[in-house]
Amino acid sequence: MTPVLPSRAAMAALAAILATGCVSLAPEYAQPQAPIPAGWPGAAAAPSAAGGSPVAEIARGQFLRDPRLQQVVALALENNRDLRVATLNIERARAQYRIQRAELLPTVSADAGATVQRTPAALSQSGESRITRQYSVDLAFAAYELDLFGRVRSLERQALETYLARTETQRSSQISLVAEVSGAWLQLAADQSLLQLARDTHASRRRSYELTQRSQALGVASALELAQARGSMESARADAAAYARQVAQDRNALQLLVGTAVDASLLPDATVETLAVLDDLPVGVSSSVLQTRPDVLAAEHQLIGANANIGAARAAFFPSIRLTASGGTASPDLGGLFDAGSGAWSFVPQISLPIFAGGANRASLKVAEVDRDIAVAQYEKAVQTAFREVADALAQRATVDEQLAAQQALADAEQQRYALSEARYRSGVDSSLSLLDAQRSLYAARQGLINAQLARQTNLVTLYKVLGGGWNG
């Protein structure tokens, strides 16, 4: 005989259960008004892509022009451990969401069992010992909650928003990683430039020192001039040693960010002027673009989840209904398990009405409401932080080009001054003191030029990051 399944009444009840709608007790969500100005400080315009589209639409390959840097960033996206943890957190949140979503449906199981029991003669009605046997096969679901007041649905929504927040957090981590790797790569290039400048300056000052030595031997230069020439030479040598150490540390920092060894062919040359990123970013986006930044979106998803959690806390004040049902066959003999008339079923509804919980339900609702208020504050803080980051980057952008032009003009002027001082010194018109002073001024001006070039490049990277670019290839 075919196993007996639950009766028509039980099946109809199950169908009604699955079709039952629920009432959500969660407050209606409304996005908080962004607590920031509509425009940028000083009437500065935020960068956008061509045609007014967001910077986030500029692909990394379009922004990071140097193919070596593109490969280094690709290595980092594949091997960086922090980004890997952020990606695994997404997988964990997705699994937790699936677990919570499964609560919306009954858990159905197939069970088969046997019970063998011996009753001693002293307890038997017949005065003789007995052995009884019972075999059963059932299809059942246990303690399924009818979600009449949306408790399970609210918890499912909260788990979904947590998963979405993790996804946005991973995107934010990816953007930050692209910016950090680009910044570290550019810093390495700048320090290599400074190292090369220090070495060239040391070689030049050594030649001047040797020339001053010969001049002193001929009675032309004084001991003071010789001591100053030596001090200038040793200063450059000390700078070269310091920059060599910094370059080694820059490489270590870059390798840590990338998460694996970086081939020497992918490292930058000793120049910053012609590197790496887009020449400029077009302008024309309002501050509302910040609400699409991944970290801001993550904060909003957490807020929506906290809002849904209030619905679950409110539902705790209402009755909960749980159903347990099973249907199958039962027989005292294994051979008769599927005979006619062996059908068996059970249906056990259970309703629980909260009467007294010592204020626990009210306290839980209060916690959920405070959590929602905290999430609102965190969302607003995320928007304000994003606004401040962009405003700072724009403030630097407004002056960095002028600073770079002025530093270039200064370096050109000091180069001319040094050439004239050297010519006058060789002609005997000026002392070596004037030449040493020109050397020091030229050295400082060239250092300032390299740092200004680095500032412009890193400012572009920062703007690209804070405006949400860098997560798409």
Short mmCIF file of C-alpha atoms in Angstrom, two decimals:
data_model
loop_
_atom_site.label_atom_id
_atom_site.label_comp_id
_atom_site.label_asym_id
_atom_site.label_seq_id
_atom_site.Cartn_x
_atom_site.Cartn_y
_atom_site.Cartn_z
CA MET A 1 0.00 0.00 0.00
CA THR A 2 1.13 3.54 -0.66
CA PRO A 3 2.15 5.38 2.53
CA VAL A 4 -0.65 7.51 3.97
CA LEU A 5 0.18 11.21 3.83
CA PRO A 6 -1.44 13.87 6.00
CA SER A 7 -5.20 14.17 5.63
CA ARG A 8 -6.89 16.62 3.31
CA ALA A 9 -7.65 18.84 6.26
CA ALA A 10 -3.99 18.94 7.26
CA MET A 11 -2.88 19.61 3.69
CA ALA A 12 -5.46 22.36 3.34
CA ALA A 13 -4.23 23.88 6.58
CA LEU A 14 -0.64 23.74 5.33
CA ALA A 15 -1.64 25.41 2.05
CA ALA A 16 -3.42 28.13 3.98
CA ILE A 17 -0.34 28.61 6.10
CA LEU A 18 1.92 29.06 3.10
CA ALA A 19 -0.53 31.50 1.54
CA THR A 20 -0.99 33.52 4.70
CA GLY A 21 0.15 37.09 4.40
CA CYS A 22 1.68 39.01 7.25
CA VAL A 23 1.37 42.51 8.61
CA SER A 24 4.66 44.33 9.04
CA LEU A 25 4.94 46.34 12.23
CA ALA A 26 8.20 48.02 11.19
CA PRO A 27 8.06 51.82 10.85
CA GLU A 28 7.95 53.12 7.29
CA TYR A 29 11.50 53.94 6.26
CA ALA A 30 12.38 57.48 5.17
CA GLN A 31 15.91 58.42 4.16
CA PRO A 32 17.28 61.06 6.56
CA GLN A 33 18.01 64.44 5.05
CA ALA A 34 21.72 64.80 4.44
CA PRO A 35 23.14 67.23 7.03
CA ILE A 36 25.49 68.92 4.56
CA PRO A 37 25.32 71.96 2.27
CA ALA A 38 24.12 71.49 -1.29
CA GLY A 39 27.32 73.00 -2.66
CA TRP A 40 31.01 72.83 -1.87
CA PRO A 41 32.92 75.37 0.25
CA GLY A 42 34.40 78.34 -1.58
CA ALA A 43 32.14 77.71 -4.60
CA ALA A 44 34.50 74.93 -5.67
CA ALA A 45 33.04 72.39 -8.06
CA ALA A 46 33.42 68.71 -7.44
CA PRO A 47 35.03 66.68 -10.21
CA SER A 48 32.91 64.57 -12.50
CA ALA A 49 33.46 62.58 -15.63
CA ALA A 50 32.93 64.08 -19.04
CA GLY A 51 29.36 65.15 -19.61
CA GLY A 52 28.67 65.59 -15.89
CA SER A 53 28.59 61.90 -15.04
CA PRO A 54 29.96 60.80 -11.64
CA VAL A 55 33.64 60.10 -11.10
CA ALA A 56 32.60 56.58 -10.06
CA GLU A 57 31.93 55.89 -13.75
CA ILE A 58 35.57 56.53 -14.67
CA ALA A 59 37.12 53.09 -14.88
CA ARG A 60 40.42 52.38 -13.15
CA GLY A 61 42.12 51.68 -16.45
CA GLN A 62 41.06 55.10 -17.72
CA PHE A 63 42.21 56.90 -14.59
CA LEU A 64 45.45 55.04 -13.86
CA ARG A 65 47.28 55.60 -17.10
CA ASP A 66 50.55 53.83 -16.32
CA PRO A 67 50.26 50.12 -17.25
CA ARG A 68 52.69 49.16 -14.47
CA LEU A 69 50.47 50.76 -11.86
CA GLN A 70 47.42 49.07 -13.38
CA GLN A 71 49.11 45.68 -12.96
CA VAL A 72 50.16 46.44 -9.39
CA VAL A 73 46.58 47.44 -8.50
CA ALA A 74 45.26 44.27 -10.13
CA LEU A 75 47.69 42.20 -8.02
CA ALA A 76 46.50 43.98 -4.88
CA LEU A 77 42.83 43.35 -5.66
CA GLU A 78 43.65 39.68 -6.00
CA ASN A 79 46.00 39.23 -3.05
CA ASN A 80 45.36 41.91 -0.39
CA ARG A 81 44.31 40.16 2.82
CA ASP A 82 42.11 42.96 4.16
CA LEU A 83 40.09 42.95 0.94
CA ARG A 84 39.90 39.16 1.13
CA VAL A 85 38.44 39.39 4.63
CA ALA A 86 35.89 41.96 3.41
CA THR A 87 34.89 39.59 0.59
CA LEU A 88 34.56 36.65 2.99
CA ASN A 89 32.38 38.80 5.24
CA ILE A 90 30.01 39.14 2.29
CA GLU A 91 29.83 35.37 1.94
CA ARG A 92 29.17 35.04 5.67
CA ALA A 93 26.41 37.66 5.61
CA ARG A 94 24.84 36.00 2.55
CA ALA A 95 24.76 32.64 4.36
CA GLN A 96 23.23 34.24 7.46
CA TYR A 97 20.58 35.85 5.29
CA ARG A 98 19.72 32.48 3.75
CA ILE A 99 19.43 30.97 7.23
CA GLN A 100 17.04 33.70 8.31
CA ARG A 101 15.07 33.53 5.08
CA ALA A 102 14.56 29.79 5.61
CA GLU A 103 12.50 30.65 8.71
CA LEU A 104 9.74 31.87 6.38
CA LEU A 105 9.06 28.30 5.25
CA PRO A 106 8.30 25.19 7.27
CA THR A 107 11.09 22.69 7.75
CA VAL A 108 9.85 19.37 6.38
CA SER A 109 11.49 16.12 7.39
CA ALA A 110 10.94 12.44 6.69
CA ASP A 111 11.27 10.23 9.75
CA ALA A 112 11.26 6.48 10.22
CA GLY A 113 11.46 4.85 13.63
CA ALA A 114 10.84 1.79 15.73
CA THR A 115 9.95 1.42 19.41
CA VAL A 116 10.38 -1.90 21.25
CA GLN A 117 9.21 -2.01 24.88
CA ARG A 118 9.06 -4.81 27.50
CA THR A 119 6.45 -4.58 30.26
CA PRO A 120 7.22 -6.73 33.35
CA ALA A 121 4.56 -9.10 34.72
CA ALA A 122 4.10 -6.97 37.82
CA LEU A 123 2.89 -4.09 35.67
CA SER A 124 1.03 -6.07 33.06
CA GLN A 125 -2.75 -6.28 33.25
CA SER A 126 -2.56 -9.92 32.17
CA GLY A 127 -0.07 -10.76 34.90
CA GLU A 128 2.48 -11.81 32.28
CA SER A 129 5.42 -9.93 30.87
CA ARG A 130 4.87 -8.41 27.41
CA ILE A 131 6.99 -7.10 24.60
CA THR A 132 5.35 -4.47 22.37
CA ARG A 133 6.63 -3.15 19.10
CA GLN A 134 5.67 -0.09 17.05
CA TYR A 135 7.01 0.98 13.65
CA SER A 136 6.26 4.26 11.90
CA VAL A 137 7.13 6.30 8.81
CA ASP A 138 6.17 10.01 8.88
CA LEU A 139 6.45 13.18 6.86
CA ALA A 140 6.39 16.10 9.30
CA PHE A 141 7.12 19.71 10.03
CA ALA A 142 7.66 20.99 13.54
CA ALA A 143 7.13 24.31 15.34
CA TYR A 144 6.49 26.32 12.19
CA GLU A 145 5.61 29.89 13.12
CA LEU A 146 2.79 31.65 11.34
CA ASP A 147 4.25 35.07 10.63
CA LEU A 148 0.99 36.96 11.19
CA PHE A 149 2.65 40.06 12.61
CA GLY A 150 5.79 40.12 10.48
CA ARG A 151 8.36 39.13 13.11
CA VAL A 152 10.14 36.60 10.93
CA ARG A 153 9.81 38.82 7.86
CA SER A 154 11.34 41.75 9.76
CA LEU A 155 14.27 39.62 10.88
CA GLU A 156 14.71 38.43 7.29
CA ARG A 157 14.79 42.07 6.11
CA GLN A 158 17.34 42.94 8.76
CA ALA A 159 19.58 40.06 7.63
CA LEU A 160 19.21 41.16 4.00
CA GLU A 161 20.25 44.73 4.82
CA THR A 162 23.24 43.44 6.75
CA TYR A 163 24.28 41.46 3.69
CA LEU A 164 23.84 44.50 1.43
CA ALA A 165 25.82 46.64 3.88
CA ARG A 166 28.67 44.11 3.79
CA THR A 167 28.62 44.27 0.01
CA GLU A 168 28.96 48.07 0.06
CA THR A 169 31.67 47.82 2.71
CA GLN A 170 33.63 45.51 0.43
CA ARG A 171 33.28 48.03 -2.42
CA SER A 172 34.47 50.79 -0.11
CA SER A 173 37.45 48.66 0.93
CA GLN A 174 38.26 48.07 -2.73
CA ILE A 175 38.18 51.80 -3.49
CA SER A 176 40.41 52.52 -0.50
CA LEU A 177 42.83 49.80 -1.56
CA VAL A 178 43.12 51.20 -5.09
CA ALA A 179 43.86 54.64 -3.64
CA GLU A 180 46.33 53.31 -1.07
CA VAL A 181 48.24 51.25 -3.62
CA SER A 182 48.32 54.19 -6.05
CA GLY A 183 49.49 56.51 -3.29
CA ALA A 184 52.19 54.09 -2.14
CA TRP A 185 53.36 53.61 -5.73
CA LEU A 186 53.54 57.38 -6.27
CA GLN A 187 55.32 57.88 -2.93
CA LEU A 188 57.91 55.32 -3.99
CA ALA A 189 58.42 57.19 -7.25
CA ALA A 190 58.85 60.51 -5.40
CA ASP A 191 61.30 59.06 -2.89
CA GLN A 192 63.28 57.48 -5.72
CA SER A 193 63.41 60.93 -7.35
CA LEU A 194 64.58 62.47 -4.09
CA LEU A 195 67.18 59.73 -3.70
CA GLN A 196 68.50 60.32 -7.21
CA LEU A 197 68.57 64.07 -6.57
CA ALA A 198 70.47 63.57 -3.30
CA ARG A 199 73.01 61.32 -5.00
CA ASP A 200 73.51 63.77 -7.88
CA THR A 201 73.82 66.63 -5.42
CA HIS A 202 76.33 64.70 -3.36
CA ALA A 203 78.42 63.99 -6.45
CA SER A 204 78.31 67.66 -7.44
CA ARG A 205 79.24 68.86 -3.98
CA ARG A 206 82.04 66.37 -3.78
CA ARG A 207 83.51 67.82 -6.94
CA SER A 208 83.16 71.29 -5.44
CA TYR A 209 84.81 70.10 -2.25
CA GLU A 210 87.74 68.65 -4.20
CA LEU A 211 88.04 71.89 -6.15
CA THR A 212 88.06 73.86 -2.91
CA GLN A 213 90.74 71.53 -1.54
CA ARG A 214 92.97 72.33 -4.49
CA SER A 215 92.20 76.02 -4.15
CA GLN A 216 93.18 75.98 -0.50
CA ALA A 217 96.41 74.19 -1.33
CA LEU A 218 97.19 77.06 -3.70
CA GLY A 219 96.25 79.60 -1.04
CA VAL A 220 93.17 80.84 -2.87
CA ALA A 221 90.45 79.34 -0.59
CA SER A 222 90.31 79.61 3.18
CA ALA A 223 89.91 76.83 5.72
CA LEU A 224 86.41 78.14 6.43
CA GLU A 225 85.42 77.72 2.80
CA LEU A 226 86.84 74.20 2.80
CA ALA A 227 84.92 73.29 5.97
CA GLN A 228 81.67 74.67 4.52
CA ALA A 229 82.19 72.75 1.29
CA ARG A 230 82.78 69.56 3.25
CA GLY A 231 79.68 70.16 5.42
CA SER A 232 77.55 70.72 2.33
CA MET A 233 78.87 67.49 0.77
CA GLU A 234 78.27 65.42 3.91
CA SER A 235 74.76 66.83 4.25
CA ALA A 236 73.89 65.57 0.78
CA ARG A 237 75.42 62.18 1.60
CA ALA A 238 73.29 61.93 4.74
CA ASP A 239 70.18 62.81 2.69
CA ALA A 240 71.07 60.10 0.18
CA ALA A 241 71.33 57.50 2.95
CA ALA A 242 68.00 58.62 4.45
CA TYR A 243 66.20 58.48 1.11
CA ALA A 244 67.71 55.06 0.34
CA ARG A 245 66.21 53.81 3.61
CA GLN A 246 62.88 55.44 2.79
CA VAL A 247 62.79 53.84 -0.67
CA ALA A 248 63.35 50.40 0.89
CA GLN A 249 60.52 51.05 3.37
CA ASP A 250 58.26 52.28 0.56
CA ARG A 251 58.81 49.02 -1.30
CA ASN A 252 57.98 47.03 1.82
CA ALA A 253 54.81 49.07 2.36
CA LEU A 254 53.76 48.56 -1.25
CA GLN A 255 54.36 44.83 -1.03
CA LEU A 256 52.25 44.61 2.14
CA LEU A 257 49.37 46.42 0.43
CA VAL A 258 49.63 44.23 -2.67
CA GLY A 259 49.82 41.08 -0.57
CA THR A 260 52.48 39.43 -2.71
CA ALA A 261 55.90 40.15 -4.19
CA VAL A 262 55.96 42.98 -6.73
CA ASP A 263 58.28 42.43 -9.66
CA ALA A 264 60.91 45.14 -10.14
CA SER A 265 59.61 45.73 -13.67
CA LEU A 266 56.33 46.99 -12.18
CA LEU A 267 57.96 49.58 -9.93
CA PRO A 268 58.01 53.25 -10.99
CA ASP A 269 60.98 55.10 -12.39
CA ALA A 270 62.74 57.84 -10.45
CA THR A 271 60.33 60.53 -11.66
CA VAL A 272 56.95 61.87 -10.64
CA GLU A 273 56.36 64.47 -13.32
CA THR A 274 55.15 62.12 -16.05
CA LEU A 275 53.38 59.49 -13.92
CA ALA A 276 50.53 57.66 -13.64
CA VAL A 277 47.09 59.14 -13.24
CA LEU A 278 44.60 61.11 -15.29
CA ASP A 279 45.88 64.63 -16.03
CA ASP A 280 42.81 66.16 -14.40
CA LEU A 281 39.23 65.49 -13.39
CA PRO A 282 36.40 67.47 -15.02
CA VAL A 283 34.03 69.39 -12.77
CA GLY A 284 30.33 69.83 -12.11
CA VAL A 285 28.72 67.56 -9.49
CA SER A 286 26.72 68.63 -6.41
CA SER A 287 27.29 67.28 -2.90
CA SER A 288 24.32 64.89 -3.31
CA VAL A 289 26.69 62.54 -5.16
CA LEU A 290 28.11 61.58 -1.76
CA GLN A 291 24.96 59.60 -0.98
CA THR A 292 26.05 57.03 -3.57
CA ARG A 293 29.45 56.44 -1.98
CA PRO A 294 29.75 52.80 -0.87
CA ASP A 295 30.51 53.66 2.76
CA VAL A 296 27.47 55.95 2.90
CA LEU A 297 25.29 53.29 1.27
CA ALA A 298 26.57 50.74 3.80
CA ALA A 299 25.54 53.05 6.64
CA GLU A 300 22.10 53.46 5.07
CA HIS A 301 21.62 49.69 4.74
CA GLN A 302 22.48 49.33 8.42
CA LEU A 303 19.88 52.01 9.17
CA ILE A 304 17.21 50.21 7.13
CA GLY A 305 18.07 46.96 8.93
CA ALA A 306 17.76 48.67 12.34
CA ASN A 307 14.40 50.06 11.23
CA ALA A 308 13.20 46.55 10.30
CA ASN A 309 14.39 45.23 13.65
CA ILE A 310 11.84 47.51 15.35
CA GLY A 311 9.11 45.52 13.57
CA ALA A 312 10.41 42.28 15.08
CA ALA A 313 10.50 43.88 18.54
CA ARG A 314 6.93 45.15 18.17
CA ALA A 315 5.69 41.74 17.03
CA ALA A 316 6.83 40.29 20.36
CA PHE A 317 3.82 42.01 21.99
CA PHE A 318 1.37 39.95 19.92
CA PRO A 319 0.43 36.27 20.01
CA SER A 320 2.63 33.80 18.20
CA ILE A 321 1.20 30.70 16.59
CA ARG A 322 3.32 27.62 15.97
CA LEU A 323 2.19 24.51 14.15
CA THR A 324 3.49 20.96 14.28
CA ALA A 325 2.05 18.32 11.97
CA SER A 326 2.97 14.89 10.74
CA GLY A 327 1.40 12.17 8.61
CA GLY A 328 2.40 8.67 7.58
CA THR A 329 1.87 5.07 8.63
CA ALA A 330 2.20 3.17 11.93
CA SER A 331 1.98 -0.52 12.73
CA PRO A 332 2.90 -2.95 15.53
CA ASP A 333 4.48 -5.17 12.89
CA LEU A 334 7.12 -4.16 10.42
CA GLY A 335 5.39 -6.21 7.72
CA GLY A 336 2.10 -4.40 8.24
CA LEU A 337 3.56 -0.91 8.09
CA PHE A 338 1.99 -0.19 4.71
CA ASP A 339 -1.20 -2.23 5.04
CA ALA A 340 -4.64 -0.74 4.71
CA GLY A 341 -5.75 1.15 7.77
CA SER A 342 -2.22 1.86 9.00
CA GLY A 343 -2.43 5.59 8.25
CA ALA A 344 -1.64 7.95 11.11
CA TRP A 345 -1.37 11.69 11.45
CA SER A 346 -1.16 14.40 14.05
CA PHE A 347 -1.77 18.15 14.01
CA VAL A 348 -0.65 20.23 17.00
CA PRO A 349 -1.30 23.98 16.86
CA GLN A 350 0.12 26.07 19.66
CA ILE A 351 -0.61 29.70 20.48
CA SER A 352 1.41 31.78 22.89
CA LEU A 353 0.12 35.09 24.21
CA PRO A 354 2.58 37.24 26.17
CA ILE A 355 1.01 38.28 29.49
CA PHE A 356 3.88 39.12 31.80
CA ALA A 357 7.60 39.23 30.95
CA GLY A 358 8.87 41.66 33.55
CA GLY A 359 9.09 44.47 31.00
CA ALA A 360 11.48 42.53 28.76
CA ASN A 361 9.44 43.12 25.60
CA ARG A 362 9.20 46.87 26.23
CA ALA A 363 12.92 46.99 26.95
CA SER A 364 13.67 45.06 23.74
CA LEU A 365 11.56 47.53 21.76
CA LYS A 366 13.37 50.43 23.38
CA VAL A 367 16.73 48.87 22.47
CA ALA A 368 15.60 48.45 18.86
CA GLU A 369 14.43 52.08 18.69
CA VAL A 370 17.68 53.36 20.19
CA ASP A 371 19.64 51.18 17.77
CA ARG A 372 17.69 52.82 14.95
CA ASP A 373 18.51 56.30 16.31
CA ILE A 374 22.18 55.33 16.59
CA ALA A 375 22.12 54.11 12.98
CA VAL A 376 20.61 57.46 11.90
CA ALA A 377 23.44 59.32 13.63
CA GLN A 378 26.02 57.00 12.08
CA TYR A 379 24.52 57.53 8.64
CA GLU A 380 24.57 61.31 9.07
CA LYS A 381 28.16 61.14 10.33
CA ALA A 382 29.15 59.06 7.30
CA VAL A 383 27.68 61.71 4.99
CA GLN A 384 29.41 64.52 6.90
CA THR A 385 32.73 62.69 6.85
CA ALA A 386 32.40 62.13 3.10
CA PHE A 387 31.63 65.84 2.60
CA ARG A 388 34.65 66.87 4.66
CA GLU A 389 36.96 64.50 2.73
CA VAL A 390 35.81 65.91 -0.62
CA ALA A 391 35.97 69.50 0.63
CA ASP A 392 39.54 69.01 1.85
CA ALA A 393 40.58 67.45 -1.45
CA LEU A 394 38.95 70.29 -3.39
CA ALA A 395 40.66 72.88 -1.19
CA GLN A 396 44.01 71.33 -2.05
CA ARG A 397 43.06 71.05 -5.69
CA ALA A 398 42.31 74.79 -5.83
CA THR A 399 45.91 75.66 -4.93
CA VAL A 400 48.05 72.69 -5.90
CA ASP A 401 48.44 73.74 -9.55
CA GLU A 402 49.51 77.23 -8.54
CA GLN A 403 51.92 75.77 -6.00
CA LEU A 404 53.38 73.45 -8.62
CA ALA A 405 53.82 76.30 -11.13
CA ALA A 406 55.45 78.50 -8.48
CA GLN A 407 57.76 75.68 -7.40
CA GLN A 408 58.75 75.03 -11.02
CA ALA A 409 59.51 78.74 -11.51
CA LEU A 410 61.54 78.74 -8.30
CA ALA A 411 63.54 75.71 -9.41
CA ASP A 412 64.22 77.36 -12.80
CA ALA A 413 65.34 80.58 -11.10
CA GLU A 414 67.62 78.73 -8.69
CA GLN A 415 69.09 76.75 -11.56
CA GLN A 416 69.92 80.00 -13.32
CA ARG A 417 71.34 81.48 -10.14
CA TYR A 418 73.53 78.43 -9.60
CA ALA A 419 74.86 78.58 -13.16
CA LEU A 420 75.73 82.27 -12.76
CA SER A 421 77.34 81.70 -9.33
CA GLU A 422 79.44 78.86 -10.70
CA ALA A 423 80.59 80.99 -13.62
CA ARG A 424 81.46 83.89 -11.31
CA TYR A 425 83.30 81.56 -8.94
CA ARG A 426 85.37 80.04 -11.72
CA SER A 427 86.20 83.56 -12.96
CA GLY A 428 87.32 84.55 -9.47
CA VAL A 429 84.61 87.19 -9.07
CA ASP A 430 82.75 85.45 -6.18
CA SER A 431 83.89 83.28 -3.32
CA SER A 432 82.92 79.67 -2.90
CA LEU A 433 80.46 80.73 -0.18
CA SER A 434 78.14 82.23 -2.78
CA LEU A 435 78.39 79.06 -4.87
CA LEU A 436 77.60 76.85 -1.86
CA ASP A 437 74.59 78.99 -1.00
CA ALA A 438 73.34 78.70 -4.59
CA GLN A 439 73.85 74.93 -4.45
CA ARG A 440 71.80 74.61 -1.26
CA SER A 441 69.01 76.81 -2.63
CA LEU A 442 68.85 74.84 -5.88
CA TYR A 443 68.79 71.54 -3.96
CA ALA A 444 65.92 72.71 -1.74
CA ALA A 445 63.99 74.06 -4.74
CA ARG A 446 64.29 70.74 -6.59
CA GLN A 447 63.15 68.85 -3.50
CA GLY A 448 60.17 71.17 -3.23
CA LEU A 449 59.34 70.62 -6.90
CA ILE A 450 59.31 66.83 -6.49
CA ASN A 451 57.07 67.12 -3.43
CA ALA A 452 54.72 69.51 -5.28
CA GLN A 453 54.48 67.08 -8.20
CA LEU A 454 53.68 64.28 -5.75
CA ALA A 455 51.05 66.44 -4.03
CA ARG A 456 49.25 67.04 -7.33
CA GLN A 457 49.26 63.37 -8.27
CA THR A 458 48.09 62.19 -4.85
CA ASN A 459 45.40 64.90 -4.80
CA LEU A 460 43.92 63.46 -7.99
CA VAL A 461 44.00 59.97 -6.48
CA THR A 462 42.32 61.26 -3.32
CA LEU A 463 39.57 63.00 -5.30
CA TYR A 464 39.01 59.84 -7.32
CA LYS A 465 38.67 57.88 -4.08
CA VAL A 466 36.45 60.25 -2.07
CA LEU A 467 34.04 60.70 -4.96
CA GLY A 468 33.46 56.96 -5.18
CA GLY A 469 35.74 55.98 -8.06
CA GLY A 470 38.05 53.03 -8.25
CA TRP A 471 35.83 49.99 -7.68
CA ASN A 472 35.09 49.16 -11.32
CA GLY A 473 37.77 47.97 -13.71
#
